[in-house]
Tab-separated table of C-alpha atoms in Angstrom:
chain	number	residue	atom	x	y	z
V	26	MET	CA	98.399	26.407	91.906
V	27	GLU	CA	96.758	29.382	93.584
V	28	ALA	CA	95.363	29.226	97.124
V	29	ALA	CA	91.574	29.239	97.326
V	30	ALA	CA	90.155	32.413	98.765
V	31	GLU	CA	87.401	30.443	100.554
V	32	PHE	CA	85.888	26.994	100.554
V	33	VAL	CA	82.867	25.106	101.900
V	34	VAL	CA	82.869	21.566	103.325
V	35	GLU	CA	79.831	19.608	102.173
V	36	SER	CA	79.307	16.925	104.805
V	37	PRO	CA	76.456	15.783	107.061
V	38	ASP	CA	78.896	16.230	109.966
V	39	VAL	CA	79.361	19.953	109.309
V	40	VAL	CA	76.733	22.670	109.891
V	41	TYR	CA	77.382	26.300	108.947
V	42	GLY	CA	75.589	28.786	111.195
V	43	PRO	CA	75.474	32.584	111.164
V	44	GLU	CA	78.099	32.829	113.938
V	45	ALA	CA	79.828	29.422	114.124
V	46	ILE	CA	80.706	26.261	112.252
V	47	GLU	CA	79.638	23.097	114.084
V	48	ALA	CA	81.498	19.869	113.248
V	49	GLN	CA	81.114	16.297	114.495
V	50	TYR	CA	84.586	14.782	114.646
V	51	GLU	CA	85.711	11.362	115.904
V	52	TYR	CA	89.303	11.563	117.148
V	53	ARG	CA	91.505	8.494	116.751
V	54	THR	CA	95.122	7.916	117.627
V	55	THR	CA	97.519	4.988	117.744
V	56	SER	CA	99.355	4.051	120.935
V	57	VAL	CA	102.814	2.553	120.358
V	58	SER	CA	105.012	1.005	123.074
V	59	ARG	CA	108.697	1.140	122.168
V	60	GLU	CA	111.907	0.494	124.115
V	61	ASP	CA	114.579	1.837	121.766
V	62	GLY	CA	113.536	-0.719	119.179
V	63	VAL	CA	114.469	-3.654	121.437
V	64	LEU	CA	111.955	-6.183	122.702
V	65	LYS	CA	112.481	-6.581	126.437
V	66	GLU	CA	111.565	-9.831	128.126
V	67	ALA	CA	111.003	-10.547	131.800
V	68	ASN	CA	114.167	-11.539	133.668
V	69	TYR	CA	115.646	-11.855	137.131
V	70	TYR	CA	118.668	-9.578	136.698
V	71	GLY	CA	120.141	-8.717	140.086
V	72	SER	CA	119.308	-12.096	141.623
V	73	LEU	CA	122.225	-14.185	142.894
V	74	THR	CA	120.329	-17.460	142.567
V	75	GLN	CA	118.630	-16.754	139.227
V	76	ALA	CA	121.182	-14.676	137.300
V	77	GLY	CA	124.466	-15.682	138.958
V	78	THR	CA	126.818	-18.486	137.968
V	79	VAL	CA	129.333	-20.654	139.813
V	80	SER	CA	132.595	-22.206	138.651
V	81	LEU	CA	132.034	-25.940	138.971
V	82	GLY	CA	135.593	-26.985	138.081
V	83	LEU	CA	137.748	-27.633	135.027
V	84	ASP	CA	136.892	-29.609	131.924
V	85	ALA	CA	139.190	-32.021	130.057
V	86	ALA	CA	140.856	-29.082	128.297
V	87	GLY	CA	141.617	-27.368	131.604
V	88	GLN	CA	139.010	-24.646	131.080
V	89	GLU	CA	136.592	-23.531	133.796
V	90	VAL	CA	133.006	-24.748	133.589
V	91	PHE	CA	130.358	-22.339	134.847
V	92	VAL	CA	126.827	-23.377	135.779
V	93	PRO	CA	123.838	-21.319	136.966
V	94	PHE	CA	123.784	-20.856	140.725
V	95	ARG	CA	120.289	-22.315	140.854
V	96	ALA	CA	121.583	-25.541	139.263
V	97	LEU	CA	123.792	-26.488	142.211
V	98	LEU	CA	120.944	-27.848	144.339
V	99	PRO	CA	117.162	-28.180	143.905
V	100	MET	CA	115.757	-24.718	144.630
V	101	VAL	CA	112.266	-23.276	144.543
V	102	SER	CA	111.620	-21.361	141.331
V	103	PRO	CA	110.569	-17.736	141.868
V	104	ASP	CA	107.745	-18.454	139.410
V	105	ASP	CA	106.250	-20.804	142.017
V	106	LEU	CA	106.188	-18.244	144.833
V	107	VAL	CA	102.828	-16.883	146.036
V	108	PHE	CA	102.690	-13.400	147.528
V	109	ASP	CA	100.558	-11.728	150.187
V	110	GLY	CA	101.261	-8.992	152.695
V	111	TRP	CA	100.267	-6.171	154.985
V	112	ASP	CA	100.423	-2.382	154.588
V	113	ILE	CA	99.182	0.592	156.574
V	114	SER	CA	98.057	2.065	153.218
V	115	SER	CA	94.823	0.698	151.731
V	116	LEU	CA	95.779	1.274	148.076
V	117	ASN	CA	95.588	-1.811	145.899
V	118	LEU	CA	98.892	-2.816	144.340
V	119	ALA	CA	98.068	-1.201	140.993
V	120	GLU	CA	97.393	2.156	142.637
V	121	ALA	CA	100.464	1.747	144.859
V	122	MET	CA	102.522	0.984	141.746
V	123	ARG	CA	101.343	4.211	140.128
V	124	ARG	CA	102.047	6.227	143.288
V	125	ALA	CA	105.566	4.793	143.639
V	126	GLN	CA	106.534	5.724	140.027
V	127	VAL	CA	109.212	3.027	139.900
V	128	LEU	CA	108.139	1.249	136.711
V	129	ASP	CA	107.843	2.826	133.266
V	130	TRP	CA	104.336	3.865	132.340
V	131	GLY	CA	104.052	1.320	129.533
V	132	LEU	CA	104.926	-1.527	131.886
V	133	GLN	CA	102.478	-0.221	134.471
V	134	GLU	CA	99.682	-0.353	131.897
V	135	GLN	CA	100.484	-3.993	131.134
V	136	LEU	CA	100.638	-4.947	134.806
V	137	TRP	CA	97.586	-2.974	135.934
V	138	PRO	CA	94.941	-5.717	135.425
V	139	HIS	CA	97.147	-8.216	137.276
V	140	MET	CA	97.827	-5.884	140.210
V	141	GLU	CA	94.450	-4.205	140.651
V	142	ALA	CA	92.816	-7.126	142.460
V	143	LEU	CA	95.663	-7.429	144.989
V	144	ARG	CA	95.030	-5.568	148.218
V	145	PRO	CA	97.196	-5.533	151.340
V	146	ARG	CA	95.897	-6.802	154.651
V	147	PRO	CA	95.580	-4.218	157.451
V	148	SER	CA	98.835	-3.633	159.323
V	149	VAL	CA	100.139	-2.300	162.646
V	150	TYR	CA	100.713	1.442	162.939
V	151	MET	CA	102.605	2.961	165.865
V	152	PRO	CA	103.327	6.633	165.091
V	153	GLU	CA	106.157	6.815	167.602
V	154	PHE	CA	108.285	4.347	165.600
V	155	ILE	CA	108.220	5.949	162.123
V	156	ALA	CA	108.310	9.504	160.794
V	157	ALA	CA	105.299	11.743	161.386
V	158	ASN	CA	105.017	12.343	157.627
V	159	GLN	CA	103.744	8.767	157.199
V	160	SER	CA	100.464	9.469	159.004
V	161	THR	CA	98.615	10.410	155.792
V	162	ARG	CA	99.101	6.867	154.479
V	163	ALA	CA	97.847	5.141	157.617
V	164	ASP	CA	94.261	4.199	156.675
V	165	ASN	CA	94.456	0.380	156.784
V	166	LEU	CA	95.134	-0.573	160.375
V	167	ILE	CA	94.866	-3.468	162.811
V	168	ASN	CA	93.219	-2.042	165.907
V	169	GLY	CA	93.230	-3.337	169.470
V	170	THR	CA	95.863	-4.084	172.063
V	171	ARG	CA	99.358	-5.347	171.260
V	172	ALA	CA	98.241	-8.868	172.146
V	173	GLN	CA	95.203	-8.576	169.840
V	174	GLN	CA	97.387	-7.235	167.020
V	175	LEU	CA	99.789	-10.151	167.485
V	176	GLU	CA	96.944	-12.645	167.291
V	177	GLN	CA	95.533	-10.999	164.150
V	178	ILE	CA	98.901	-11.262	162.384
V	179	ARG	CA	99.064	-14.941	163.302
V	180	LYS	CA	95.525	-15.455	161.941
V	181	ASP	CA	96.533	-13.720	158.691
V	182	ILE	CA	99.510	-16.064	158.275
V	183	ARG	CA	97.343	-19.133	158.888
V	184	ASP	CA	94.683	-17.840	156.502
V	185	PHE	CA	97.266	-17.193	153.768
V	186	ARG	CA	98.797	-20.634	154.195
V	187	SER	CA	95.385	-22.317	154.056
V	188	ARG	CA	93.852	-20.332	151.186
V	189	ALA	CA	96.918	-20.634	148.946
V	190	GLY	CA	97.594	-24.266	149.874
V	191	LEU	CA	101.207	-23.538	150.783
V	192	ASP	CA	103.881	-25.847	152.143
V	193	LYS	CA	105.861	-23.038	153.766
V	194	VAL	CA	105.507	-19.348	154.565
V	195	ILE	CA	108.485	-16.986	154.854
V	196	VAL	CA	107.886	-13.451	156.139
V	197	LEU	CA	110.054	-10.496	155.043
V	198	TRP	CA	109.893	-7.076	156.670
V	199	THR	CA	110.122	-4.640	153.755
V	200	ALA	CA	108.294	-1.735	155.398
V	201	ASN	CA	109.542	1.614	156.702
V	202	THR	CA	112.672	2.024	158.774
V	203	GLU	CA	111.756	2.340	162.438
V	204	ARG	CA	113.668	4.036	165.215
V	205	PHE	CA	115.753	1.772	167.403
V	206	CYS	CA	113.960	0.041	170.250
V	207	GLU	CA	115.619	0.370	173.620
V	208	LEU	CA	116.937	-2.914	175.010
V	209	VAL	CA	115.700	-3.224	178.582
V	210	PRO	CA	116.342	-6.166	180.925
V	211	GLY	CA	113.025	-7.664	181.950
V	212	LEU	CA	111.283	-6.146	178.917
V	213	ASN	CA	112.719	-7.694	175.736
V	214	ASP	CA	115.831	-9.604	176.819
V	215	THR	CA	114.297	-13.095	176.852
V	216	ALA	CA	111.469	-14.818	174.998
V	217	GLU	CA	109.398	-15.016	178.174
V	218	ASN	CA	109.847	-11.314	178.959
V	219	LEU	CA	109.111	-10.249	175.387
V	220	LEU	CA	105.862	-12.218	175.268
V	221	ARG	CA	104.850	-10.748	178.622
V	222	THR	CA	105.666	-7.245	177.356
V	223	ILE	CA	103.300	-7.796	174.431
V	224	GLN	CA	100.545	-9.033	176.723
V	225	LEU	CA	100.959	-5.991	178.993
V	226	GLY	CA	100.943	-3.551	176.069
V	227	LEU	CA	104.403	-2.161	176.840
V	228	GLU	CA	106.893	-0.901	174.240
V	229	VAL	CA	107.439	-3.229	171.311
V	230	SER	CA	107.977	-2.146	167.708
V	231	PRO	CA	105.619	-3.172	164.879
V	232	SER	CA	108.413	-5.100	163.158
V	233	THR	CA	109.169	-7.044	166.346
V	234	LEU	CA	105.468	-7.831	166.655
V	235	PHE	CA	105.536	-9.332	163.143
V	236	ALA	CA	108.733	-11.239	163.962
V	237	VAL	CA	107.188	-12.790	167.060
V	238	ALA	CA	103.992	-13.719	165.174
V	239	SER	CA	106.031	-15.353	162.410
V	240	ILE	CA	108.169	-17.349	164.826
V	241	LEU	CA	105.135	-18.526	166.790
V	242	GLU	CA	103.616	-19.746	163.504
V	243	GLY	CA	106.837	-21.570	162.592
V	244	CYS	CA	107.627	-19.182	159.718
V	245	ALA	CA	111.112	-17.857	159.013
V	246	PHE	CA	111.361	-14.091	159.485
V	247	LEU	CA	113.839	-11.846	157.631
V	248	ASN	CA	114.331	-8.186	158.507
V	249	GLY	CA	114.989	-5.991	155.471
V	250	SER	CA	115.199	-2.714	157.412
V	251	PRO	CA	118.036	-1.399	159.606
V	252	GLN	CA	116.332	-1.136	163.003
V	253	ASN	CA	116.936	-3.699	165.786
V	254	THR	CA	113.764	-5.709	165.096
V	255	LEU	CA	115.272	-8.965	166.317
V	256	VAL	CA	115.823	-7.975	169.932
V	257	PRO	CA	117.387	-10.602	172.247
V	258	GLY	CA	113.939	-11.849	173.264
V	259	ALA	CA	112.982	-12.493	169.632
V	260	LEU	CA	116.260	-14.338	168.996
V	261	ASP	CA	115.656	-16.408	172.120
V	262	LEU	CA	112.166	-17.288	170.896
V	263	ALA	CA	113.557	-18.298	167.476
V	264	ARG	CA	116.099	-20.544	169.187
V	265	GLN	CA	113.423	-22.186	171.338
V	266	ARG	CA	111.105	-22.761	168.372
V	267	ARG	CA	113.975	-23.676	165.983
V	268	VAL	CA	112.783	-21.122	163.411
V	269	PHE	CA	115.145	-19.250	161.102
V	270	VAL	CA	115.565	-15.490	161.445
V	271	GLY	CA	117.884	-13.212	159.472
V	272	GLY	CA	118.789	-9.566	158.956
V	273	ASP	CA	119.395	-6.696	158.953
V	274	ASP	CA	118.743	-4.234	156.101
V	275	PHE	CA	118.789	-5.255	152.431
V	276	LYS	CA	122.222	-4.640	150.849
V	277	SER	CA	121.497	-3.295	147.387
V	278	GLY	CA	123.451	-0.267	146.150
V	279	GLN	CA	125.947	2.036	147.826
V	280	THR	CA	126.749	-0.277	150.739
V	281	LYS	CA	127.287	-3.263	148.435
V	282	VAL	CA	129.843	-1.230	146.453
V	283	LYS	CA	131.488	-0.145	149.710
V	284	SER	CA	131.833	-3.748	150.921
V	285	VAL	CA	133.757	-4.500	147.706
V	286	LEU	CA	135.857	-1.356	147.407
V	287	VAL	CA	137.096	-1.155	151.011
V	288	ASP	CA	137.966	-4.850	150.890
V	289	PHE	CA	139.994	-4.122	147.745
V	290	LEU	CA	141.758	-1.074	149.227
V	291	ILE	CA	142.752	-2.664	152.530
V	292	GLY	CA	143.503	-5.984	150.843
V	293	SER	CA	145.894	-4.118	148.542
V	294	GLY	CA	147.771	-2.671	151.508
V	295	LEU	CA	146.324	0.833	151.272
V	296	LYS	CA	145.356	2.445	154.571
V	297	THR	CA	141.882	3.860	154.063
V	298	MET	CA	141.436	6.721	156.531
V	299	SER	CA	138.307	8.542	155.384
V	300	ILE	CA	135.012	7.296	153.944
V	301	VAL	CA	132.281	9.832	153.219
V	302	SER	CA	128.978	8.580	151.799
V	303	TYR	CA	126.252	10.943	150.646
V	304	ASN	CA	122.808	9.902	149.363
V	305	HIS	CA	119.727	11.689	148.179
V	306	LEU	CA	116.514	10.029	147.083
V	307	GLY	CA	112.875	10.945	146.646
V	308	ASN	CA	110.827	7.819	147.321
V	309	ASN	CA	108.848	7.139	150.490
V	310	ASP	CA	111.865	5.486	152.061
V	311	GLY	CA	113.753	8.764	151.738
V	312	ARG	CA	110.761	10.670	153.088
V	313	ASN	CA	110.643	8.478	156.173
V	314	LEU	CA	114.422	8.704	156.655
V	315	SER	CA	114.218	12.496	156.742
V	316	ALA	CA	113.242	12.118	160.411
V	317	PRO	CA	116.347	11.968	162.671
V	318	PRO	CA	115.437	8.829	164.718
V	319	GLN	CA	114.801	6.790	161.558
V	320	PHE	CA	117.954	8.133	159.883
V	321	ARG	CA	119.984	7.055	162.916
V	322	SER	CA	118.892	3.428	162.378
V	323	LYS	CA	120.053	3.581	158.755
V	324	GLU	CA	123.303	5.331	159.669
V	325	VAL	CA	124.249	2.538	162.073
V	326	SER	CA	123.688	-0.241	159.528
V	327	LYS	CA	125.554	1.591	156.731
V	328	SER	CA	128.523	2.533	158.930
V	329	SER	CA	129.364	-0.904	160.333
V	330	VAL	CA	129.989	-2.475	156.924
V	331	VAL	CA	133.784	-1.923	156.948
V	332	ASP	CA	134.529	-3.032	160.513
V	333	ASP	CA	135.738	-6.571	159.806
V	334	MET	CA	137.936	-5.433	156.914
V	335	VAL	CA	139.699	-2.885	159.145
V	336	GLN	CA	140.150	-5.405	161.951
V	337	SER	CA	141.572	-7.961	159.495
V	338	ASN	CA	144.726	-5.890	158.961
V	339	PRO	CA	146.627	-5.066	162.189
V	340	VAL	CA	149.606	-4.123	160.005
V	341	LEU	CA	147.711	-1.046	158.840
V	342	TYR	CA	145.485	-0.298	161.826
V	343	ALA	CA	146.433	-0.223	165.492
V	344	PRO	CA	143.941	-1.670	168.016
V	345	GLY	CA	140.940	0.653	168.180
V	346	GLU	CA	142.004	2.631	165.106
V	347	GLU	CA	139.474	2.969	162.309
V	348	PRO	CA	138.705	5.281	159.365
V	349	ASP	CA	136.590	8.373	159.726
V	350	HIS	CA	133.229	7.270	158.350
V	351	CYS	CA	130.400	9.707	157.651
V	352	VAL	CA	126.983	8.848	156.165
V	353	VAL	CA	124.506	11.498	154.935
V	354	ILE	CA	120.996	10.885	153.552
V	355	LYS	CA	118.789	13.665	152.160
V	356	TYR	CA	115.216	13.609	150.874
V	357	VAL	CA	114.830	15.150	147.401
V	358	PRO	CA	111.331	14.341	146.043
V	359	TYR	CA	112.120	15.129	142.401
V	360	VAL	CA	114.549	12.217	141.893
V	361	GLY	CA	111.991	9.642	143.066
V	362	ASP	CA	113.305	6.085	143.267
V	363	SER	CA	116.519	6.907	141.357
V	364	LYS	CA	118.763	7.273	144.365
V	365	ARG	CA	122.006	9.205	143.905
V	366	ALA	CA	124.967	7.970	145.920
V	367	LEU	CA	128.263	9.846	146.055
V	368	ASP	CA	131.255	8.364	147.866
V	369	GLU	CA	134.770	9.558	148.615
V	370	TYR	CA	137.482	7.161	149.828
V	371	THR	CA	140.827	8.599	150.937
V	372	SER	CA	143.729	6.252	151.676
V	373	GLU	CA	147.304	6.754	152.806
V	374	LEU	CA	150.150	5.635	150.519
V	375	MET	CA	153.848	5.097	151.091
V	376	LEU	CA	156.171	8.122	151.361
V	377	GLY	CA	153.370	10.298	152.743
V	378	GLY	CA	151.115	10.191	149.703
V	379	THR	CA	147.335	9.951	149.589
V	380	ASN	CA	144.928	8.399	147.124
V	381	THR	CA	141.329	9.571	146.753
V	382	LEU	CA	138.615	7.696	144.888
V	383	VAL	CA	135.293	9.428	144.149
V	384	LEU	CA	132.263	7.497	142.896
V	385	HIS	CA	128.840	8.541	141.654
V	386	ASN	CA	126.170	5.853	141.566
V	387	THR	CA	122.617	6.311	140.305
V	388	CYS	CA	120.586	3.279	141.281
V	389	GLU	CA	116.946	2.295	141.084
V	390	ASP	CA	116.551	1.521	144.754
V	391	SER	CA	113.445	-0.667	144.618
V	392	LEU	CA	114.491	-2.586	141.498
V	393	LEU	CA	117.783	-3.505	143.170
V	394	ALA	CA	116.017	-4.653	146.338
V	395	ALA	CA	113.327	-6.797	144.669
V	396	PRO	CA	115.644	-9.619	143.458
V	397	ILE	CA	117.337	-9.625	146.867
V	398	MET	CA	113.963	-10.412	148.440
V	399	LEU	CA	113.527	-13.339	146.066
V	400	ASP	CA	117.008	-14.648	146.877
V	401	LEU	CA	116.330	-14.402	150.598
V	402	ALA	CA	113.140	-16.431	150.334
V	403	ILE	CA	114.721	-19.030	148.023
V	404	LEU	CA	117.905	-19.513	150.068
V	405	THR	CA	116.032	-19.598	153.376
V	406	GLU	CA	113.703	-22.297	152.068
V	407	LEU	CA	116.703	-24.263	150.798
V	408	CYS	CA	118.417	-24.035	154.194
V	409	GLN	CA	115.296	-25.491	155.809
V	410	ARG	CA	115.995	-28.701	153.860
V	411	VAL	CA	119.706	-28.985	154.688
V	412	SER	CA	121.031	-31.086	157.565
V	413	PHE	CA	124.527	-32.298	158.370
V	414	CYS	CA	126.530	-34.135	161.000
V	415	THR	CA	130.143	-34.364	162.107
V	416	ASP	CA	132.405	-37.157	163.324
V	417	THR	CA	132.132	-35.874	166.879
V	418	ASP	CA	128.368	-35.229	166.655
V	419	PRO	CA	126.790	-37.873	164.371
V	420	GLU	CA	123.224	-36.753	165.104
V	421	PRO	CA	121.882	-34.791	162.078
V	422	GLN	CA	121.373	-31.091	162.722
V	423	GLY	CA	120.362	-28.005	160.772
V	424	PHE	CA	121.746	-24.499	160.636
V	425	HIS	CA	121.683	-22.184	163.653
V	426	PRO	CA	118.348	-20.292	163.907
V	427	VAL	CA	120.237	-17.048	163.207
V	428	LEU	CA	120.841	-17.717	159.519
V	429	SER	CA	124.153	-15.913	159.031
V	430	LEU	CA	124.543	-17.618	155.640
V	431	LEU	CA	122.383	-14.784	154.275
V	432	GLY	CA	124.953	-12.097	155.137
V	433	PHE	CA	125.692	-11.527	151.435
V	434	LEU	CA	122.247	-9.943	151.135
V	435	PHE	CA	122.245	-7.771	154.285
V	436	LYS	CA	124.079	-4.558	155.227
V	437	ALA	CA	124.416	-5.486	158.911
V	438	PRO	CA	124.450	-9.301	159.001
V	439	LEU	CA	123.070	-10.987	162.109
V	440	VAL	CA	125.248	-13.832	163.375
V	441	PRO	CA	124.942	-16.320	166.241
V	442	PRO	CA	126.367	-15.105	169.582
V	443	GLY	CA	130.153	-15.192	169.583
V	444	SER	CA	130.435	-15.605	165.806
V	445	PRO	CA	132.631	-13.280	163.719
V	446	VAL	CA	130.778	-10.792	161.523
V	447	VAL	CA	131.855	-10.845	157.869
V	448	ASN	CA	130.974	-7.891	155.635
V	449	ALA	CA	133.434	-8.376	152.752
V	450	LEU	CA	131.162	-9.194	149.824
V	451	PHE	CA	133.242	-11.874	148.106
V	452	ARG	CA	133.884	-13.734	151.357
V	453	GLN	CA	130.130	-13.741	151.938
V	454	ARG	CA	129.443	-15.073	148.461
V	455	SER	CA	132.132	-17.721	148.781
V	456	CYS	CA	130.496	-18.891	151.998
V	457	ILE	CA	127.186	-19.553	150.238
V	458	GLU	CA	128.868	-21.117	147.222
V	459	ASN	CA	131.114	-23.451	149.215
V	460	ILE	CA	128.348	-24.610	151.542
V	461	LEU	CA	126.249	-25.528	148.513
V	462	ARG	CA	129.281	-27.287	147.002
V	463	ALA	CA	129.693	-29.240	150.236
V	464	CYS	CA	126.089	-30.424	149.913
V	465	MET	CA	127.085	-31.879	146.528
V	466	GLY	CA	130.245	-33.493	147.883
V	467	LEU	CA	132.516	-31.015	146.083
V	468	PRO	CA	135.553	-29.424	147.779
V	469	PRO	CA	135.605	-25.663	148.440
V	470	GLN	CA	136.487	-23.452	145.516
V	471	ASN	CA	140.047	-22.223	146.135
V	472	HIS	CA	140.740	-20.359	142.853
V	473	MET	CA	144.356	-21.622	142.808
V	474	LEU	CA	144.248	-23.005	139.240
V	475	LEU	CA	147.578	-24.541	140.146
V	476	GLU	CA	147.722	-26.723	137.048
V	477	HIS	CA	148.033	-23.528	134.952
V	478	LYS	CA	150.805	-22.070	137.096
V	479	MET	CA	153.454	-24.814	137.003
V	480	GLU	CA	156.635	-24.350	135.008
V	481	ARG	CA	156.481	-27.765	133.352
V	482	PRO	CA	153.041	-29.400	133.207
V	483	SER	CA	153.269	-33.161	132.916
V	484	PRO	CA	152.335	-34.866	129.611
V	485	LYS	CA	149.351	-36.410	131.384
V	486	GLN	CA	148.134	-32.987	132.422
V	487	VAL	CA	148.556	-31.577	128.918
V	488	GLU	CA	146.633	-34.475	127.407
V	489	HIS	CA	143.864	-34.873	129.982
V	490	GLY	CA	143.929	-31.667	132.017
V	491	ALA	CA	144.992	-33.626	135.097
V	492	ALA	CA	145.873	-31.643	138.197
V	493	ALA	CA	148.657	-33.939	139.447
V	494	CYS	CA	152.373	-33.706	138.851
V	495	LEU	CA	155.611	-35.115	140.219
V	496	VAL	CA	158.566	-32.770	140.506
V	497	SER	CA	161.988	-34.427	140.776
V	498	CYS	CA	164.945	-32.306	141.777
V	499	LYS	CA	168.177	-32.902	143.675
V	500	LYS	CA	167.892	-35.723	146.140
V	501	GLU	CA	169.646	-33.967	148.979
V	502	GLN	CA	167.354	-32.454	151.628
V	503	ALA	CA	167.184	-28.692	151.391
V	504	PRO	CA	168.017	-26.809	154.592
V	505	LYS	CA	165.005	-25.685	156.554
V	506	ALA	CA	164.284	-22.012	156.837
V	507	PRO	CA	163.505	-20.481	160.242
V	508	ASN	CA	159.788	-20.607	159.391
V	509	GLY	CA	159.966	-24.347	158.687
V	510	CYS	CA	159.768	-23.988	154.904
V	511	THR	CA	162.242	-25.531	152.469
V	512	GLY	CA	163.294	-24.103	149.124
V	513	ASP	CA	165.268	-21.370	147.473
V	514	THR	CA	164.547	-17.661	147.587
V	515	ASN	CA	161.810	-18.062	144.974
V	516	GLY	CA	160.042	-20.725	146.992
V	517	HIS	CA	161.013	-23.576	144.619
V	518	SER	CA	161.480	-26.895	146.377
V	519	LYS	CA	164.958	-28.456	146.293
V	520	ALA	CA	163.759	-31.867	147.473
V	521	GLU	CA	161.764	-34.506	145.723
V	522	ALA	CA	158.088	-33.701	146.278
V	523	SER	CA	154.672	-34.796	145.147
V	524	LEU	CA	151.999	-32.135	144.671
V	525	MET	CA	148.328	-32.825	144.085
V	526	SER	CA	145.745	-30.127	143.490
V	527	THR	CA	142.070	-30.925	143.154
V	528	THR	CA	139.566	-28.398	141.871
C-alpha cells in the first residue's frame, strides 16, 4: 500500500483556513494506581503493640505459643484515637502532607479529602530556641505573654477534650528540636519556681510551656525531641499532680540499631572502642538540626545510648573508660525524608586484633516515628489503669510519674531520680513484656526452655510437655566447690536433686 500524498479530514471539528488548520479536540487519559501489581492494605508495621508478638509459654507439645502484644491486656485500639494539635505553620494537613513529601503521590491523592479539613491550632514560637531557617513557616502563632500562652494551651486542651467527648488526653511533643535550656536554681528547679518564671516572662522553652500546660490539665506529656523539656521544675510539678511524663527523643532508626549492636558486641566479650555515626537527611528536621545549638541537643541524646552497656562490663572497661563516640548530622535537601545513616564500630579482639563493622541504613524517618507515637499513647493510657501493692506496702499505688517503662521507645530514657538508666533494647522490651505478664499473673519470661535441654526428659514430659523432672544419681553428697556449688566439671549434679522449671 502506497502512502497518500495528501488527505483531508471531513469533520465538523476541523476547519481548514488559508494559513492554519483549526481543530476542536477533547483530550482523555486514564489514571492507573499500581504498586508493583500488589494490593497494599493499611497496617501498623513498626508498632510494638500492634505488630509485635509475645511468647506466652509452651503448648502440650512443648512448642512456644506466640500471641499479639496487644492481646496481653485490654488496650486502646489506634483506630479509636482522635487527633488534634498545634503548629507554627498554618498549612492544613493535606498541604503539609504535600510539602513534606513523605507519602507516595497516589496515597496522598487518596488521603487529601480526609486531611484537607484538618488545621493545626496556633502554637508558640520563640525564635531563640529553634533554627533561624524556621522563621518562614511561623505564620500561625499564639501571641501574648508566657502566662497568656500557657493559658491558651490549657484552653485548647479543654476545648479538644470537650468537643471530641474524650475520656483522656495525652500530649506528645513531636515538633522541632530546641536548644538546651539552662538549668538555673530559682528559675526552673522546682514547680513553684518554674510557674513563677512563666508568670514573670523569663526564659522557658516552648516545649516546657506545653509540658506545664499538659500537667496542669492532668494530661500525660511525652517528649519526642532530644532537648531537656522536662526540667526539674516540670518533673516536680508532675510528681505533685501525679501525672505521667516521659521522654526523651523518639528512638526510630540509627540509634535503635546501635542499642542492639553495641549490646551484642559487649555482651559477646568484644571491647568496642570506636563508634562513628554519620547521618544526612533532607526533611525539615534535618534543616532545623543544621543549626549548631539544635544539633548539640540531638548529639547528646544519640551519644548516651551505649553508656549502660559499657558500664555493665568492668572486665572490658576500667572505671571511667568508654569508647570514642562521634555523631555527625548533615542537611542534604535532595534526599528528603529518606535519611541515610552510616555507622562504623571498631572493637578490640584477643591477641591484638581488631574487628570493624560498617553499616548503611536508609530509613524513612517519619514513617518509623509514626508507629512509635501510637505505641507511646497506647502504653501510657494502659499504665494509667494499672495499680499494684506489695506485702510491705498493701496500699494500691500506680507507676512513678516519670514513666521509665517507655524507655524502649526513647533514645535518652527519663527515669526516676536514683534509678539506673537502661538503653539495651532487648532489656527494655523485656521490661514491658514482663510487667504486662505480671498483670496477668504470669511469671517473667526467662527464655531457659530447660525442658528441651535435659539429657533424659521424663516420660511424663515427653507425653505432656511437662517441665518437671527428677534426677537420681549417686546418693553420696558431692563435695562442695569453693563457690558453694556441687557437681562435676561439667556442672552435672552428683547428688539426688529435684528440678522444676515453669515457663
